Amino acid sequence: MEVKTMAQMLSEGKEPEVLFWVGCAGSFDDRAKKITRAFVKILNHINVNFAVLGTEESCTGDPAKRAGNEFAFQMAAATNIQVLNAYNIKNIVTTCPHCFNTLKNEYPDLGGNYKVQHHSEFLQELIDNGRLKIEGKAFRGKRITFHDPCYLGRGNSVYEAPRYLIKKLDAELVEMRRCKAQALCCGAGGAQMFKEAESGNKEINIERTEEALKTQPEVIATGCPFCNTMMTDGIKHFNRNLAVKDFAELIAEAEEL
């Protein structure tokens, strides 16, 4: 698996088509690393010229900002913007809606102006341009329900790109009762991923998993590493043998990459 860093690109006198912002989860969480690898396999398969920052990438500051530490957020953002601007980065794609939202909507006020895409949008663009072709194969006819990540859907109104990709797999997309603009959070947004649950009768991810299971899916699709973790924990709670996968993984698996 070949992944070049921006430093390597610069030393070769080249510029990437797009910078892949991996994010903390995609870099360090063992489960989310599989999403990162799947996305990279797709990009390599169709020869997309991309690069990563590698050790020069640090947290966007999203969790700090959501938890109320604006100072920590601005420190993290300033460091990242300095690196990105030094490399003259114009296009960024990321598999994390939290990174996507922060880079797209909050970095411009601090001097970081880039075209930022969630990987669902980027993959759809590649399909529309004829660069990526998908055959359903493994998922043809299977019932797949999609959980809308808050920072992708309600935060940025990206609803159709993920569903477009699922339909391209020739799968049967089955919607939960609460979906798109009415979708229920998985329970990990707003830095809740990093704190203990508060007192109550039911965890949010359990409630959301129940809604997913009511659609009788064969696969639960997600577009966020945090959502993936929360929905997977929900499936374990109900002792169900059901796959929870990012659509990058679905595409990579369908194409046998």
Short mmCIF file of C-alpha atoms in Angstrom, two decimals:
data_model
loop_
_atom_site.label_atom_id
_atom_site.label_comp_id
_atom_site.label_asym_id
_atom_site.label_seq_id
_atom_site.Cartn_x
_atom_site.Cartn_y
_atom_site.Cartn_z
CA MET A 1 0.00 0.00 0.00
CA GLU A 2 1.63 3.19 -1.19
CA VAL A 3 0.89 6.43 0.64
CA LYS A 4 3.14 9.42 0.07
CA THR A 5 3.47 12.32 2.48
CA MET A 6 3.39 15.94 1.44
CA ALA A 7 7.07 16.19 2.38
CA GLN A 8 7.90 13.37 -0.05
CA MET A 9 5.79 14.99 -2.76
CA LEU A 10 7.57 18.30 -2.27
CA SER A 11 10.99 16.66 -2.44
CA GLU A 12 9.98 15.17 -5.81
CA GLY A 13 8.76 18.54 -7.06
CA LYS A 14 5.18 17.28 -7.37
CA GLU A 15 1.78 18.41 -6.13
CA PRO A 16 -1.04 16.02 -5.20
CA GLU A 17 -4.51 16.28 -6.66
CA VAL A 18 -5.90 16.14 -3.14
CA LEU A 19 -4.68 15.94 0.45
CA PHE A 20 -6.18 13.05 2.41
CA TRP A 21 -6.77 14.29 5.97
CA VAL A 22 -6.71 11.05 7.95
CA GLY A 23 -7.84 12.35 11.35
CA CYS A 24 -7.13 11.07 14.85
CA ALA A 25 -9.54 8.11 14.69
CA GLY A 26 -8.33 7.04 11.25
CA SER A 27 -4.74 7.21 12.44
CA PHE A 28 -4.88 5.62 15.88
CA ASP A 29 -8.12 3.68 16.40
CA ASP A 30 -7.69 0.07 15.23
CA ARG A 31 -11.22 -0.15 13.84
CA ALA A 32 -11.07 3.21 12.08
CA LYS A 33 -7.71 2.30 10.52
CA LYS A 34 -9.61 -0.25 8.42
CA ILE A 35 -11.71 2.60 6.97
CA THR A 36 -8.53 4.54 6.20
CA ARG A 37 -7.01 1.53 4.47
CA ALA A 38 -10.18 0.86 2.45
CA PHE A 39 -10.28 4.45 1.20
CA VAL A 40 -6.58 4.38 0.29
CA LYS A 41 -7.09 1.11 -1.61
CA ILE A 42 -9.81 2.76 -3.70
CA LEU A 43 -7.64 5.81 -4.43
CA ASN A 44 -4.66 3.65 -5.38
CA HIS A 45 -6.84 1.37 -7.49
CA ILE A 46 -7.90 4.22 -9.78
CA ASN A 47 -4.57 6.08 -9.58
CA VAL A 48 -5.72 9.19 -7.73
CA ASN A 49 -2.68 11.34 -7.03
CA PHE A 50 -3.00 12.03 -3.29
CA ALA A 51 -0.83 12.57 -0.24
CA VAL A 52 -1.11 12.74 3.55
CA LEU A 53 0.62 15.00 6.05
CA GLY A 54 1.85 12.04 8.09
CA THR A 55 3.49 13.14 11.32
CA GLU A 56 2.80 16.78 10.41
CA GLU A 57 -0.95 16.22 10.83
CA SER A 58 -2.44 16.85 14.27
CA CYS A 59 -5.99 16.98 15.65
CA THR A 60 -8.19 19.61 14.04
CA GLY A 61 -9.19 20.75 17.53
CA ASP A 62 -12.82 19.73 17.11
CA PRO A 63 -13.16 17.83 20.44
CA ALA A 64 -11.57 20.71 22.35
CA LYS A 65 -13.93 23.24 20.78
CA ARG A 66 -17.02 21.11 21.42
CA ALA A 67 -15.93 20.62 25.03
CA GLY A 68 -15.64 24.40 25.46
CA ASN A 69 -11.88 24.94 25.27
CA GLU A 70 -11.73 27.54 22.52
CA PHE A 71 -8.10 28.38 23.31
CA ALA A 72 -6.94 24.78 22.76
CA PHE A 73 -8.95 24.65 19.53
CA GLN A 74 -7.39 27.83 18.14
CA MET A 75 -3.90 26.65 19.06
CA ALA A 76 -4.44 23.34 17.24
CA ALA A 77 -6.05 25.07 14.26
CA ALA A 78 -3.28 27.66 13.95
CA THR A 79 -0.64 24.92 13.86
CA ASN A 80 -2.49 22.94 11.19
CA ILE A 81 -3.23 26.02 9.07
CA GLN A 82 0.43 26.98 9.14
CA VAL A 83 1.39 23.54 7.82
CA LEU A 84 -1.39 23.42 5.21
CA ASN A 85 -0.66 26.91 3.89
CA ALA A 86 3.08 26.18 3.76
CA TYR A 87 2.30 23.30 1.38
CA ASN A 88 -0.15 25.50 -0.57
CA ILE A 89 -2.94 22.97 -0.03
CA LYS A 90 -6.11 23.70 -1.97
CA ASN A 91 -8.14 20.45 -1.88
CA ILE A 92 -8.74 18.26 1.17
CA VAL A 93 -10.74 15.04 1.52
CA THR A 94 -11.41 13.31 4.83
CA THR A 95 -13.26 10.21 6.06
CA CYS A 96 -14.27 11.95 9.30
CA PRO A 97 -17.30 14.30 9.34
CA HIS A 98 -15.90 16.02 12.45
CA CYS A 99 -12.67 16.91 10.64
CA PHE A 100 -14.72 17.77 7.54
CA ASN A 101 -16.96 20.20 9.42
CA THR A 102 -14.10 21.88 11.27
CA LEU A 103 -11.80 22.25 8.28
CA LYS A 104 -14.63 23.47 6.04
CA ASN A 105 -16.55 25.80 8.32
CA GLU A 106 -14.24 26.92 11.13
CA TYR A 107 -10.74 27.12 9.66
CA PRO A 108 -11.59 29.92 7.16
CA ASP A 109 -12.08 32.41 10.02
CA LEU A 110 -8.52 31.62 11.12
CA GLY A 111 -6.90 31.90 7.71
CA GLY A 112 -7.37 28.36 6.42
CA ASN A 113 -9.32 28.44 3.16
CA TYR A 114 -9.59 25.14 1.32
CA LYS A 115 -12.02 23.09 -0.73
CA VAL A 116 -12.98 20.38 1.77
CA GLN A 117 -14.92 17.24 0.86
CA HIS A 118 -16.19 14.29 2.83
CA HIS A 119 -15.06 11.08 1.17
CA SER A 120 -18.65 10.27 0.15
CA GLU A 121 -18.70 13.47 -1.94
CA PHE A 122 -15.26 12.80 -3.36
CA LEU A 123 -16.13 9.21 -4.32
CA GLN A 124 -19.36 10.36 -5.97
CA GLU A 125 -17.38 12.95 -7.92
CA LEU A 126 -14.97 10.24 -9.10
CA ILE A 127 -17.92 8.11 -10.25
CA ASP A 128 -19.60 11.04 -12.03
CA ASN A 129 -16.32 11.79 -13.84
CA GLY A 130 -16.01 8.18 -14.97
CA ARG A 131 -12.85 7.51 -12.98
CA LEU A 132 -14.41 5.08 -10.50
CA LYS A 133 -16.70 2.25 -11.53
CA ILE A 134 -18.54 0.15 -8.97
CA GLU A 135 -20.08 -3.27 -9.38
CA GLY A 136 -22.32 -4.53 -6.59
CA LYS A 137 -21.11 -8.14 -6.47
CA ALA A 138 -20.88 -8.94 -2.74
CA PHE A 139 -23.67 -6.52 -1.76
CA ARG A 140 -26.04 -6.89 -4.70
CA GLY A 141 -29.61 -7.11 -3.38
CA LYS A 142 -28.59 -6.89 0.28
CA ARG A 143 -30.57 -4.72 2.68
CA ILE A 144 -28.41 -1.83 3.84
CA THR A 145 -29.52 0.95 6.19
CA PHE A 146 -27.51 4.15 6.49
CA HIS A 147 -26.96 6.11 9.69
CA ASP A 148 -26.55 9.84 8.97
CA PRO A 149 -23.62 11.35 10.92
CA CYS A 150 -24.69 14.62 12.56
CA TYR A 151 -21.76 16.67 11.28
CA LEU A 152 -22.26 15.37 7.75
CA GLY A 153 -26.05 15.48 7.51
CA ARG A 154 -27.67 18.08 9.73
CA GLY A 155 -24.43 20.03 10.06
CA ASN A 156 -23.60 20.27 6.35
CA SER A 157 -26.67 18.93 4.48
CA VAL A 158 -24.74 16.07 2.84
CA TYR A 159 -27.46 13.44 2.55
CA GLU A 160 -27.44 12.16 -1.01
CA ALA A 161 -23.77 11.29 -1.64
CA PRO A 162 -23.67 8.38 0.85
CA ARG A 163 -26.98 7.03 -0.44
CA TYR A 164 -25.79 7.40 -4.02
CA LEU A 165 -22.79 5.17 -3.22
CA ILE A 166 -24.92 2.53 -1.50
CA LYS A 167 -27.29 2.38 -4.46
CA LYS A 168 -24.31 2.00 -6.80
CA LEU A 169 -23.60 -1.28 -4.99
CA ASP A 170 -26.94 -2.53 -6.36
CA ALA A 171 -28.04 -2.89 -2.74
CA GLU A 172 -31.50 -2.24 -1.31
CA LEU A 173 -31.29 0.97 0.74
CA VAL A 174 -33.75 0.78 3.65
CA GLU A 175 -34.23 4.01 5.62
CA MET A 176 -34.68 4.25 9.38
CA ARG A 177 -37.74 6.06 10.70
CA ARG A 178 -35.57 9.00 11.68
CA CYS A 179 -33.19 9.77 8.82
CA LYS A 180 -31.63 12.66 6.94
CA ALA A 181 -32.58 15.98 8.64
CA GLN A 182 -34.50 14.09 11.36
CA ALA A 183 -31.74 11.56 12.04
CA LEU A 184 -30.86 10.71 15.64
CA CYS A 185 -27.29 11.24 16.86
CA CYS A 186 -25.23 8.12 17.61
CA GLY A 187 -24.29 9.64 20.96
CA ALA A 188 -20.64 10.46 20.26
CA GLY A 189 -20.89 14.01 18.88
CA GLY A 190 -19.99 17.18 20.74
CA ALA A 191 -16.96 15.50 22.40
CA GLN A 192 -19.30 12.98 24.07
CA MET A 193 -17.09 10.24 22.62
CA PHE A 194 -14.49 11.06 25.24
CA LYS A 195 -16.55 11.25 28.43
CA GLU A 196 -18.49 8.85 30.59
CA ALA A 197 -22.22 8.54 30.06
CA GLU A 198 -24.55 10.62 32.19
CA SER A 199 -27.32 9.09 34.27
CA GLY A 200 -30.40 7.97 32.38
CA ASN A 201 -32.46 4.98 31.35
CA LYS A 202 -30.91 4.27 27.95
CA GLU A 203 -27.77 5.12 26.01
CA ILE A 204 -28.35 7.08 22.80
CA ASN A 205 -26.45 4.54 20.70
CA ILE A 206 -28.75 1.78 21.99
CA GLU A 207 -31.80 3.81 20.93
CA ARG A 208 -30.28 4.43 17.51
CA THR A 209 -29.26 0.79 17.06
CA GLU A 210 -32.84 -0.26 17.85
CA GLU A 211 -34.05 2.00 15.05
CA ALA A 212 -31.51 0.45 12.68
CA LEU A 213 -32.48 -3.11 13.61
CA LYS A 214 -36.17 -2.37 12.93
CA THR A 215 -35.29 -2.04 9.23
CA GLN A 216 -34.06 -5.66 9.32
CA PRO A 217 -30.78 -4.80 7.61
CA GLU A 218 -28.00 -7.12 6.57
CA VAL A 219 -25.48 -4.28 6.87
CA ILE A 220 -25.48 -0.97 8.76
CA ALA A 221 -23.54 1.62 6.77
CA THR A 222 -21.87 4.64 8.34
CA GLY A 223 -19.78 7.55 7.12
CA CYS A 224 -18.03 8.42 10.39
CA PRO A 225 -15.52 6.54 12.56
CA PHE A 226 -17.26 7.67 15.77
CA CYS A 227 -20.67 6.55 14.48
CA ASN A 228 -19.09 3.25 13.48
CA THR A 229 -17.88 2.67 17.04
CA MET A 230 -21.20 3.61 18.63
CA MET A 231 -23.31 1.51 16.26
CA THR A 232 -20.94 -1.45 16.65
CA ASP A 233 -21.25 -1.18 20.43
CA GLY A 234 -25.02 -1.13 19.99
CA ILE A 235 -24.94 -4.30 17.91
CA LYS A 236 -22.80 -5.99 20.57
CA HIS A 237 -25.32 -4.92 23.22
CA PHE A 238 -28.04 -6.85 21.38
CA ASN A 239 -25.72 -9.80 20.66
CA ARG A 240 -26.44 -9.53 16.94
CA ASN A 241 -24.12 -10.80 14.23
CA LEU A 242 -24.44 -7.81 11.94
CA ALA A 243 -21.77 -5.91 10.00
CA VAL A 244 -21.27 -2.19 10.59
CA LYS A 245 -19.17 -0.77 7.76
CA ASP A 246 -18.15 2.54 6.25
CA PHE A 247 -19.15 2.83 2.60
CA ALA A 248 -15.44 3.03 1.67
CA GLU A 249 -15.17 -0.47 3.10
CA LEU A 250 -18.28 -1.59 1.21
CA ILE A 251 -16.87 -0.32 -2.08
CA ALA A 252 -13.40 -1.81 -1.46
CA GLU A 253 -14.97 -5.15 -0.55
CA ALA A 254 -17.31 -5.11 -3.54
CA GLU A 255 -14.40 -4.40 -5.88
CA GLU A 256 -12.28 -7.06 -4.10
CA LEU A 257 -9.49 -4.57 -3.39
#
